[in-house]
Coordinates of C-alpha atoms in Angstrom, one line a residue:
X1 CA -6.9 3.9 -22.2
X2 CA -6.3 2.5 -18.7
X3 CA -9.4 4.2 -17.4
X4 CA -11.6 2.7 -20.2
X5 CA -10.2 -0.8 -19.6
X6 CA -10.9 -0.3 -15.9
X7 CA -14.5 0.7 -16.7
X8 CA -15.0 -2.3 -19.0
X9 CA -13.6 -4.6 -16.3
X10 CA -16.1 -3.1 -13.9
X11 CA -19.0 -4.0 -16.3
X12 CA -17.7 -7.6 -16.9
X13 CA -19.8 -10.2 -15.1
X14 CA -17.8 -11.5 -12.1
X15 CA -18.9 -14.4 -10.1
X16 CA -18.4 -13.7 -6.4
X17 CA -18.8 -17.0 -4.5
X18 CA -22.1 -17.4 -2.8
X19 CA -20.6 -18.3 0.5
X20 CA -18.6 -15.0 0.5
X21 CA -21.7 -13.0 -0.3
X22 CA -23.7 -14.8 2.3
X23 CA -21.0 -14.2 5.0
X24 CA -20.9 -10.5 4.3
X25 CA -24.7 -10.2 4.3
X26 CA -24.8 -12.1 7.6
X27 CA -22.6 -9.5 9.2
X28 CA -19.5 -11.7 9.6
X29 CA -16.2 -10.1 10.5
X30 CA -13.9 -9.1 7.6
X31 CA -10.1 -8.7 7.5
X32 CA -7.9 -7.3 4.8
X33 CA -4.3 -7.8 3.8
X34 CA -3.6 -5.1 1.2
X35 CA -0.7 -4.3 -1.0
X36 CA 0.2 -1.7 -3.7
X37 CA -2.7 -2.9 -6.0
X38 CA -5.2 -1.3 -3.6
X39 CA -3.7 2.1 -4.3
X40 CA -3.0 1.8 -8.1
X41 CA -6.0 3.7 -9.3
X42 CA -5.0 6.7 -7.2
X43 CA -2.0 7.1 -9.6
X44 CA 0.7 6.6 -7.0
X45 CA 3.9 5.5 -8.6
X46 CA 4.4 1.7 -8.3
X47 CA 7.8 0.6 -7.1
X48 CA 7.8 -3.1 -7.8
X49 CA 5.8 -3.9 -10.9
X50 CA 6.9 -3.8 -14.5
X51 CA 7.6 -0.3 -15.5
X52 CA 7.7 0.8 -11.8
X53 CA 10.2 3.0 -10.2
X54 CA 12.6 0.2 -9.2
X55 CA 12.7 -1.2 -12.8
X56 CA 13.2 2.2 -14.3
X57 CA 15.6 3.6 -11.7
X58 CA 18.8 4.9 -13.2
X59 CA 21.5 4.2 -10.6
X60 CA 23.9 6.7 -12.2
X61 CA 21.7 9.6 -11.1
X62 CA 22.1 8.7 -7.4
X63 CA 24.6 10.1 -4.9
X64 CA 26.7 7.0 -4.0
X65 CA 30.0 5.2 -4.5
X66 CA 30.7 3.0 -7.6
X67 CA 30.4 -0.1 -5.5
X68 CA 27.0 1.0 -4.1
X69 CA 25.9 2.0 -7.6
X70 CA 26.7 -1.5 -8.8
X71 CA 24.7 -3.1 -6.0
X72 CA 21.7 -0.9 -6.8
X73 CA 22.0 -1.7 -10.5
X74 CA 21.9 -5.4 -9.7
X75 CA 19.0 -5.0 -7.2
X76 CA 17.2 -1.6 -7.1
X77 CA 15.5 -2.5 -3.8
X78 CA 18.9 -1.9 -2.3
X79 CA 18.0 1.8 -2.1
X80 CA 15.5 1.0 0.6
X81 CA 17.6 -1.5 2.5
X82 CA 19.2 -1.0 5.9
X83 CA 22.5 -2.4 4.6
X84 CA 22.8 0.7 2.3
X85 CA 21.0 3.3 4.4
X86 CA 23.3 2.8 7.5
X87 CA 26.3 3.8 5.3
X88 CA 24.7 6.2 2.8
X89 CA 21.2 7.7 3.3
X90 CA 21.1 9.9 0.2
X91 CA 19.9 7.4 -2.4
X92 CA 16.9 6.6 -0.3
X93 CA 15.9 10.2 0.0
X94 CA 16.6 10.9 -3.7
X95 CA 14.4 7.9 -4.8
X96 CA 11.6 8.6 -2.3
X97 CA 11.5 12.4 -2.5
X98 CA 8.7 12.8 -5.1
X99 CA 6.6 10.2 -3.3
X100 CA 7.0 11.8 0.1
X101 CA 6.3 15.3 -1.2
X102 CA 3.3 14.1 -3.2
X103 CA 1.7 12.5 -0.2
X104 CA 2.5 15.4 2.0
X105 CA 0.7 17.7 -0.5
X106 CA -2.3 15.5 -0.7
X107 CA -1.7 14.8 -4.4
X108 CA -3.3 11.3 -4.2
X109 CA -6.8 10.4 -2.9
X110 CA -8.0 7.1 -1.6
X111 CA -9.4 4.5 -4.0
X112 CA -12.7 2.5 -4.1
X113 CA -10.7 -0.3 -2.5
X114 CA -10.0 1.8 0.5
X115 CA -13.6 2.9 0.8
X116 CA -14.8 -0.7 0.5
X117 CA -13.0 -1.2 3.8
X118 CA -14.5 2.0 5.2
X119 CA -18.0 0.7 4.3
X120 CA -17.2 -2.6 6.0
X121 CA -16.2 -0.5 9.1
X122 CA -19.5 1.5 8.8
X123 CA -21.4 -1.8 9.0
X124 CA -19.4 -2.8 12.1
X125 CA -17.9 -5.7 10.2
X126 CA -14.2 -4.6 9.9
X127 CA -12.1 -6.6 12.2
X128 CA -8.6 -5.6 11.1
X129 CA -6.6 -4.3 8.1
X130 CA -3.0 -5.4 7.6
X131 CA -1.6 -2.7 5.2
X132 CA 1.7 -3.4 3.5
X133 CA 1.4 0.1 1.9
X134 CA 3.2 3.1 3.3
X135 CA 1.0 5.7 1.6
X136 CA -1.5 6.2 4.4
X137 CA -4.5 6.3 2.0
X138 CA -6.4 3.7 4.1
X139 CA -6.2 6.1 7.1
X140 CA -7.1 9.0 4.9
X141 CA -10.3 7.1 4.0
X142 CA -11.1 7.0 7.7
X143 CA -10.3 3.3 8.1
X144 CA -9.5 2.8 11.8
X145 CA -8.3 -0.7 12.6
X146 CA -5.2 -0.5 10.5
X147 CA -1.7 -1.9 11.3
X148 CA 0.9 -0.3 9.1
X149 CA 3.0 -3.4 8.5
X150 CA 5.8 -1.5 6.8
X151 CA 5.3 1.8 8.5
X152 CA 4.2 5.2 7.2
X153 CA 5.8 7.7 4.8
X154 CA 4.0 10.5 6.6
X155 CA 6.0 10.3 9.9
X156 CA 9.7 10.9 10.3
X157 CA 12.1 9.4 12.8
X158 CA 15.8 8.6 13.3
X159 CA 16.7 5.0 12.4
X160 CA 19.5 5.2 14.9
X161 CA 18.0 6.5 18.2
X162 CA 14.3 6.3 17.1
X163 CA 13.7 9.9 18.1
X164 CA 10.8 11.5 16.2
X165 CA 11.4 14.3 13.8
X166 CA 8.7 17.0 13.1
X167 CA 7.4 15.9 9.7
X168 CA 6.8 19.5 8.5
X169 CA 10.4 20.3 9.2
X170 CA 11.6 17.0 7.6
X171 CA 9.8 18.1 4.4
X172 CA 11.5 21.5 4.4
X173 CA 14.9 19.7 4.8
X174 CA 14.0 17.2 2.0
X175 CA 13.3 20.1 -0.4
X176 CA 16.4 22.1 0.5
X177 CA 18.9 19.2 0.9
X178 CA 18.0 16.5 -1.6
X179 CA 18.4 16.9 -5.3
X180 CA 15.8 15.9 -7.9
X181 CA 16.5 12.8 -9.9
X182 CA 13.2 12.5 -11.8
X183 CA 12.3 14.8 -14.7
X184 CA 8.7 15.0 -13.4
X185 CA 9.8 16.6 -10.1
X186 CA 8.7 20.2 -9.7
X187 CA 10.3 23.1 -7.7
X188 CA 13.8 24.1 -7.0
X189 CA 16.3 21.7 -5.6
X190 CA 20.1 21.7 -4.9
X191 CA 22.5 20.5 -7.5
X192 CA 24.0 18.1 -5.0
X193 CA 22.3 16.2 -2.1
X194 CA 23.4 16.7 1.6
X195 CA 22.5 14.9 4.8
X196 CA 19.6 15.5 7.1
X197 CA 20.9 15.1 10.7
X198 CA 18.8 13.9 13.7
X199 CA 17.9 16.6 16.1
X200 CA 18.7 14.3 19.0
X201 CA 21.8 12.1 18.2
X202 CA 22.9 14.3 15.2
X203 CA 23.6 11.3 13.0
X204 CA 22.2 11.6 9.4
X205 CA 19.8 8.7 9.9
X206 CA 16.4 10.6 9.7
X207 CA 13.9 9.2 7.3
X208 CA 10.2 8.5 7.0
X209 CA 9.1 5.9 9.6
X210 CA 9.0 3.0 7.1
X211 CA 10.6 -0.4 7.5
X212 CA 13.7 -0.9 5.5
X213 CA 14.6 -4.2 3.9
X214 CA 16.7 -6.1 6.5
X215 CA 14.9 -4.5 9.5
X216 CA 12.3 -6.1 11.8
X217 CA 8.6 -5.3 11.5
X218 CA 6.9 -3.3 14.2
X219 CA 5.6 -5.1 17.3
X220 CA 2.2 -3.8 16.4
X221 CA 2.0 -6.2 13.4
X222 CA 2.7 -9.3 15.5
X223 CA 0.3 -8.1 18.2
X224 CA -2.5 -7.5 15.7
X225 CA -2.0 -11.0 14.2
X226 CA -2.2 -12.6 17.6
X227 CA -5.3 -10.5 18.7
X228 CA -7.3 -10.3 15.5
X229 CA -6.5 -13.1 13.0
X230 CA -8.5 -15.7 14.8
X231 CA -11.6 -13.4 14.8
X232 CA -11.7 -12.9 11.0
X233 CA -14.4 -14.8 9.1
X234 CA -13.5 -13.6 5.6
X235 CA -10.0 -12.4 4.7
X236 CA -9.6 -10.3 1.6
X237 CA -6.1 -10.5 0.1
X238 CA -6.0 -7.4 -2.0
X239 CA -3.4 -6.2 -4.6
X240 CA -0.4 -8.0 -3.1
X241 CA 2.1 -10.4 -4.6
X242 CA 2.5 -12.1 -1.2
X243 CA 6.3 -12.0 -1.9
X244 CA 7.3 -10.2 1.3
X245 CA 7.6 -12.0 4.6
X246 CA 6.4 -12.1 7.2
X247 CA 3.2 -10.2 6.1
X248 CA 2.6 -13.0 3.5
X249 CA 1.9 -15.4 6.4
X250 CA -1.3 -13.6 7.4
X251 CA -3.5 -15.8 5.3
X252 CA -2.2 -18.8 7.2
X253 CA -3.0 -17.3 10.5
X254 CA -6.8 -17.0 10.1
X255 CA -9.0 -19.9 11.3
X256 CA -9.2 -23.0 9.2
X257 CA -12.9 -22.3 8.5
X258 CA -12.3 -18.7 7.5
X259 CA -12.9 -17.8 3.9
X260 CA -10.0 -16.3 1.9
X261 CA -10.6 -14.1 -1.1
X262 CA -7.7 -13.2 -3.4
X263 CA -8.3 -9.9 -5.3
X264 CA -5.5 -9.4 -7.8
X265 CA -4.6 -9.2 -11.5
X266 CA -2.6 -12.4 -11.2
X267 CA -2.9 -15.6 -9.1
X268 CA -0.9 -15.4 -5.9
X269 CA -0.2 -17.5 -2.8
X270 CA -0.3 -21.0 -4.4
X271 CA 3.0 -21.8 -2.7
X272 CA 1.1 -21.2 0.6
X273 CA -1.8 -23.5 -0.4
X274 CA -4.1 -20.7 -1.4
X275 CA -6.7 -22.0 -3.8
X276 CA -6.3 -25.7 -3.0
X277 CA -9.5 -25.7 -0.9
X278 CA -12.0 -24.5 -3.4
X279 CA -14.8 -24.3 -0.8
X280 CA -12.7 -22.0 1.3
X281 CA -10.6 -20.0 -1.2
X282 CA -11.6 -17.9 -4.1
X283 CA -9.9 -15.7 -6.7
X284 CA -11.4 -12.5 -8.2
X285 CA -9.1 -11.7 -11.1
X286 CA -8.8 -8.1 -12.2
X287 CA -8.2 -4.6 -10.9
X288 CA -8.8 -4.3 -7.2
X289 CA -11.4 -1.5 -7.6
X290 CA -13.4 -3.3 -10.2
X291 CA -13.5 -6.6 -8.3
X292 CA -14.4 -5.0 -5.0
X293 CA -17.1 -2.9 -6.7
X294 CA -18.6 -6.2 -7.9
X295 CA -18.6 -7.5 -4.3
X296 CA -20.2 -4.3 -3.1
X297 CA -22.8 -4.7 -5.8
X298 CA -23.7 -8.2 -4.9
X299 CA -23.9 -7.6 -1.1
X300 CA -25.9 -4.3 -1.5
X301 CA -23.2 -1.8 -0.6
X302 CA -23.2 0.3 -3.7
X303 CA -25.1 3.2 -2.2
X304 CA -22.9 3.0 0.9
X305 CA -19.9 3.5 -1.3
X306 CA -21.7 6.3 -3.1
X307 CA -21.5 8.4 0.0
X308 CA -17.8 8.7 -0.5
X309 CA -17.7 9.6 -4.2
X310 CA -16.3 13.0 -3.6
X311 CA -13.5 11.7 -1.5
X312 CA -12.3 9.1 -4.0
X313 CA -9.6 9.5 -6.6
X314 CA -11.0 10.3 -10.1
X315 CA -10.6 6.8 -11.6
X316 CA -12.4 5.1 -8.7
X317 CA -15.1 7.8 -8.6
X318 CA -15.8 7.4 -12.3
X319 CA -16.0 3.6 -12.0
X320 CA -18.5 3.8 -9.2
X321 CA -20.5 6.6 -10.9
X322 CA -20.9 4.4 -14.0
X323 CA -22.2 1.6 -11.9
X324 CA -24.6 3.7 -9.8
X325 CA -26.0 5.2 -13.1
X326 CA -27.3 1.7 -13.9
X327 CA -29.2 1.2 -10.7

């Protein structure tokens, strides 16, 4: 099973570079650029990877015109693009509905990867987190210096006038106005989807406060880069393909003497020069939780992580529990 593979990966000997271990033990400042891989063990549906929601999306289930359906079939990410949303908001809501409702209900808990950042914070070593995720699990783990690069699914606002929309009310409207397109969805829903109008401008442009493809990133991202990138001594690049700009430029914004550690199942960032400087760059290949567990083990943070066992998702907690049992 996936859980068994994850446990075995946690037991596999992983060589964490000595300069990374020494920097953490010396109290140096850590930064994190995190992607979907940091949340995988929580069981959150993955949108981009093989077998993810984009790849398995059936365009014929969506409320849209034939032309829009053809665009979505060619490129499923169209459903989260401004070019479609400005004309038709319903496909976005239909695709995102189970994800929004699941997060609202607290269906998913933070992972060991999130709590590794929390422990760094507890040690006074966390400089900044650049999160490409919209699930809010880093914040749920109590991580404070987080800039949500692509926004948050747990706030709602109008894409037109930017007026905020009470999130509890938005969830009610989502349940009553948007049909279910996935067999796994629970609860009653309408047979046909209808719009959710803004309370201020009355246009149907209300959605979670996430960044659509084709829209600009929030000013907070650029401000955080300017303020914090130069102060990071070790940057962990965790569970991200580095395919989305401009967040993928963060590794190039840290100082030339800062260490960079890629934590991912597959090599990434070679087109940006990551890995060319073997003294500076390192690659921990595997599931994010298992790799960061090994880092925690080698820097003496296992018991610190153990304080958060009850707050972790089941897969992460079991992985850590197995490791703690061998102390």
